[in-house]
Amino acid sequence: HLKLRQVENVRLVDRASSKKAVLGTLYLTATHVIFVENTPDTRKETWILHSQISTIEKQATTATGCPLLIRCKDFQIVQLVIPQERDCHDVYVSLIRLTRPVKYEELYCFSFNPKLDKEEREQGWMLVDLGEEYKRMGLPNNYWQLSDVNRDYRVCDSYPSELYVPKSATAHLIVGSSKFRSRRRFPALCYYYKDNHASICRSSQPLSGFSARCLEDEQMLQAIRKANPGSDFIYVVDTRPKLNAMANRAAGKGYENEDNYSNIKFQFIGIENIHVMRNSLQKMLEVCELKSPSMSDFLWGLENSGWLRHIKAIMDAGIFIAKAVSEEGISVLVHCSDGWDRTAQVCSVASLLLDPHYRTLKGFMILIEKDWISFGHKFNHRYGNLDGDPKEISPVADQFIECVWQLMEQFPCAFEFNERFLIHVQHHIYSCQFGNFLCNSQKEREELRIQERTYSLWAHLWKNRADYLNPLFRADHSQTQGTLHLPATPCNFMYKFWSGMYNRFEKGMQPRQSVTDYLMAVKEETQQLEEELETLEERLEKIQKVQLNRTEVKSKQSEPGRHSGFSTSDNSMANTPQDYSGNMRSFPSRSPSQGDEDSALILTQDNLKSSDPELSANSDQESGVEDLSCRSPSGGERATSEDSSKDRDSDEAVFLTA
Amino acid sequence: MRTGRAQAELLLGPEAPRLRGTLCVTGHHLLLSPGPQDLWLLLLRNVDSIEKRVAGESGTITLRCKDLRVLQLDIEGVEATLDIARSIEALSSLESVITSFPFFYRPKGLRLGDAWHFHPPESYYKRVARETKAWRLSEVNENFSLCPSYPRAVIVPRAVDDKALALSARFRQGGRFPVLSYHHARSGTVLLRSSQPLTGPQKRRCAEDEELLRAVLAGARPGAQGFVVDTRSAQAAKQARMAGGGTEAKAAYPGWKRLHRPLERGRPLQESFVRLVEACGDLEQSTDHWLSRLEGCSWLAHVKEALSTACLTAQGMEREGACILVHGAEGTDSTLLVTSLAQLILDPLSRTMVGFQELVEREWIQAGHPFQLRCAHSAFSHARPKHEAPTFLLFLDCVWQLGRQFPLSLEFGEALLLALFEHAYASPFGTFLCNSEKERCLCEVRSQTHSLWSRLNQPKEQRKLRNPLYVLNPLALWPSVEPQSLQLWQGLFLRWTRPPEPPEVAWEKVWQIVTEKRKTDDSQPTASASEPQP
């Protein structure tokens, strides 16, 4: 599908300041778009996976070339200017085709080879084992059993083949209940809280219409209640807004009627549907894309997008369920419409609040594997891996990942993993580099033989786990053990905009120094020193024994500067000023007559002459010095025009009127 | 004045346990002793507003404090409630400085007169003198006759004599002639501050004032340019001429150009603060409109404006090699905000524990920020604001934003900023008393009260105030001022409403990691060198 493979003299525009651009070569491959800078010493490369590309926009040709705007699903925005209109068109057409694969086999994971042998690959797929996970929960037990009713996906093709159901639920009951549920997604166990036998179950909506009933379904819910011996009722949580659920009744679907089911308490929690969420994200990203927005523009835009309100709705639902389970000891059945989007979000947020295991690196992988992958979250449709209906696309998992981040912000010591881990998981949900998130269900994945043909993301992340650890994690602290307790007050101001995700490619906006990386470096060095210390002490002991034997004592000498301390990564130090002049493009410059180049030179020399070598080296890293010369001409022009202005009073300096 | 004593129950916050005991009002404090050993104490000066309600046999007093805490007292007896409320009301609003608590506070372990050895103009001058010969320390203001809001000594161009300074002072509002605020050795440029020139509608000029600014450029890097950063809009500066003020005319000050960067001040700033605190305290508000309420307060917009003006100033010095004079109208508020932030951006020394204290002392206290007037009330007072404005709090917020973006580059942590906020509004120490050095001299603050700095520099306090992550960063800190990069300072504005534990637990862990590292560093056996080589 490649119309051309390479374009020379392409400019990559810096989105922070549109005047900056780097010249380079654009390469198109079967899997990536690659831009390589011409700058000989760095030759910096920008790689973009085709599967990450969300939209490509060809903009009006200008004197400098034909601009191409690429928006990515991981929120990177790349603006290229291609000299020839024809080349630009060819790149555009090629990318349009490449970013819309029609067969799974076209996806990156089928060609990606991390140089692991067959055995390693198989081991990688075994890292996350759901059978073990249910055992960890304390299953099977007197109340819950593993059911094979869905073997070969006979009852429900979007469910896993192995499921836990109440012991009293016979196959007949399950099949009967499944016929009364959308897409036959009958109530099944999601999480079992062994401290008090309460559980979280999930399903899709009942096909109740205005009056339909199903005896088996009613008995199924009864069975769930009985599996929690201490309780008189269960909660049925419908995560949709009531209006949506009622509208579904007209289509023969709907929600449980409390009168028909004995001992249920029914509850709506208004989380909006995938279409609302898609539009909300779109609106928020438009705000993120604004160039130098005012504080008002930003806050209004963020509020109008509704994004944080939706995040809070999901969190509230999770909190409600976690409280019902841990504090009241009441089991909860959760559903939405089909039970694979909102239900997955809410169940996993609740599990994360309830069980510290899911707040560990491995536990979080298991959580995603269980609630999302195995229970048939439609990754392919939601994240547009294959070309499909754009109305199916929605940031459902993105929202869950953000919920986790919001919790991490509130409980900095409760999670074993760090923000980078969440960002990388988000990236790979879209990347199609690993097979984990392919397809819409387990059944499809089995048919495609994903595990034989692709690699597992979990193994890859686990191998690099050192990068993903949170140095502040305190597994031993009372506050981070057991259920996480959120304050009772409605703390809407706790939910913050996540610039580390949505503006993550605008490095200038992020904190310039990373506490996580610094502390990890400190910890690592402490560990090394301790190990060294141990071996040294052992040897010292031996020596002392020898010396005692010889009854000789040598004078002690210290070894200065044996280890020079650690330094933080270089990029944490490099920092350049940004555009602080609001609507003006540049700082005022000296008028041309005074010789800008000369003064810029003097400045450079001053820096070089500086007594502190580190300082001058760093100053050179900063690009500000070059900026001066390229900014000054325009500044000068403005200066002259301003001087000749009619109003003699307005002798204000040049750059105010841009 | 009635001093009340009653049985009461104290509610410190939404999730805090209740304290029950005998309540008592003394001259400066509200005391509650829940047991023979325990004593809960509130400085009455800290009370910003008081609200009383009586029902049946008891009453409730709600105290809203200047440090933004909200306390509820349930008191037995209607009469007692009213008495106590009256006493608190009367005692919390006393305006006399010399009868205020700092004049009676004699803590153990501190000696009067300690730590008043911060003589910023003098000690700072020593630093400048090492770097350049173009400046001198002038004692022209020895008896505060030239400028009542300046300290006794100021740093001025060597080429300008005291007589010229006196004339320049007459040409500037409140006598605040241009003085050196910061010398940036790396670029050989200086940061100055002053008040507006009194050009008036006739566009008066003052040769000595012009000479002063000419001397500044002559003393700087050859070919250096000057910029006047006026913290008012061009419009406002022009209007100020009608009232006798104005701004530097370009023709009169060759080499100097003017920039207008309007910063909010005075009542609108105070109102912004009040609205923000109101929004943060409103726990019942519908969850949907938090962000638009935050927007409506404009506080973050003010943070953004203040930071970007300071960045522009710093950029002008370091990147353009320009000398910069900052002033607004009086030169005691937004001017100091800009000059102190610019120094923090440029000067690694001012980011150390000692350097930052010195910066606050030199650029706020000694520079004549009228703390007494500005911090008379905090966000809860129902009184019409007269001179109140949270300029200093805005400064602290900007410092916090800087620390958030450069978490390893400030030697002090959030706790120091919180402490300064508290003490600026109500303190047992004398440091933030009065409006100027002149007033402090008259009240004998230095000899009769303790300095906050001596408390903060006690080892016990230091451990709480230091940033364990600090690593010297010799470069300028260029923060992002994009809205995405600025956050609400939850540690201050939600301090009493959010659960305090999670950040504290994290802080402990950070300390633990860093201390472990230091311990292993220290325990490296020095005997290793005696090991014979195999």
mmCIF file of N, CA, C and O in Angstrom, chain B residues 1 120 255 376 436:
data_model
loop_
_atom_site.group_PDB
_atom_site.id
_atom_site.type_symbol
_atom_site.label_atom_id
_atom_site.label_comp_id
_atom_site.label_asym_id
_atom_site.label_seq_id
_atom_site.Cartn_x
_atom_site.Cartn_y
_atom_site.Cartn_z
ATOM 1 N N MET B 1 -14.119 44.508 79.464
ATOM 2 C CA MET B 1 -13.999 43.296 78.668
ATOM 3 C C MET B 1 -14.289 42.082 79.540
ATOM 4 O O MET B 1 -13.750 41.912 80.608
ATOM 5 N N PRO B 120 19.445 42.312 55.600
ATOM 6 C CA PRO B 120 19.550 42.004 54.180
ATOM 7 C C PRO B 120 20.244 43.042 53.321
ATOM 8 O O PRO B 120 21.123 42.679 52.562
ATOM 9 N N GLY B 255 17.579 54.514 26.275
ATOM 10 C CA GLY B 255 18.071 53.170 26.561
ATOM 11 C C GLY B 255 17.068 52.328 27.313
ATOM 12 O O GLY B 255 17.238 51.131 27.458
ATOM 13 N N ALA B 376 -4.472 42.077 57.442
ATOM 14 C CA ALA B 376 -5.345 42.341 58.588
ATOM 15 C C ALA B 376 -6.482 41.332 58.613
ATOM 16 O O ALA B 376 -6.913 40.883 59.667
ATOM 17 N N SER B 436 6.405 48.553 57.816
ATOM 18 C CA SER B 436 7.691 48.974 57.267
ATOM 19 C C SER B 436 8.742 48.899 58.362
ATOM 20 O O SER B 436 8.426 48.751 59.550
#
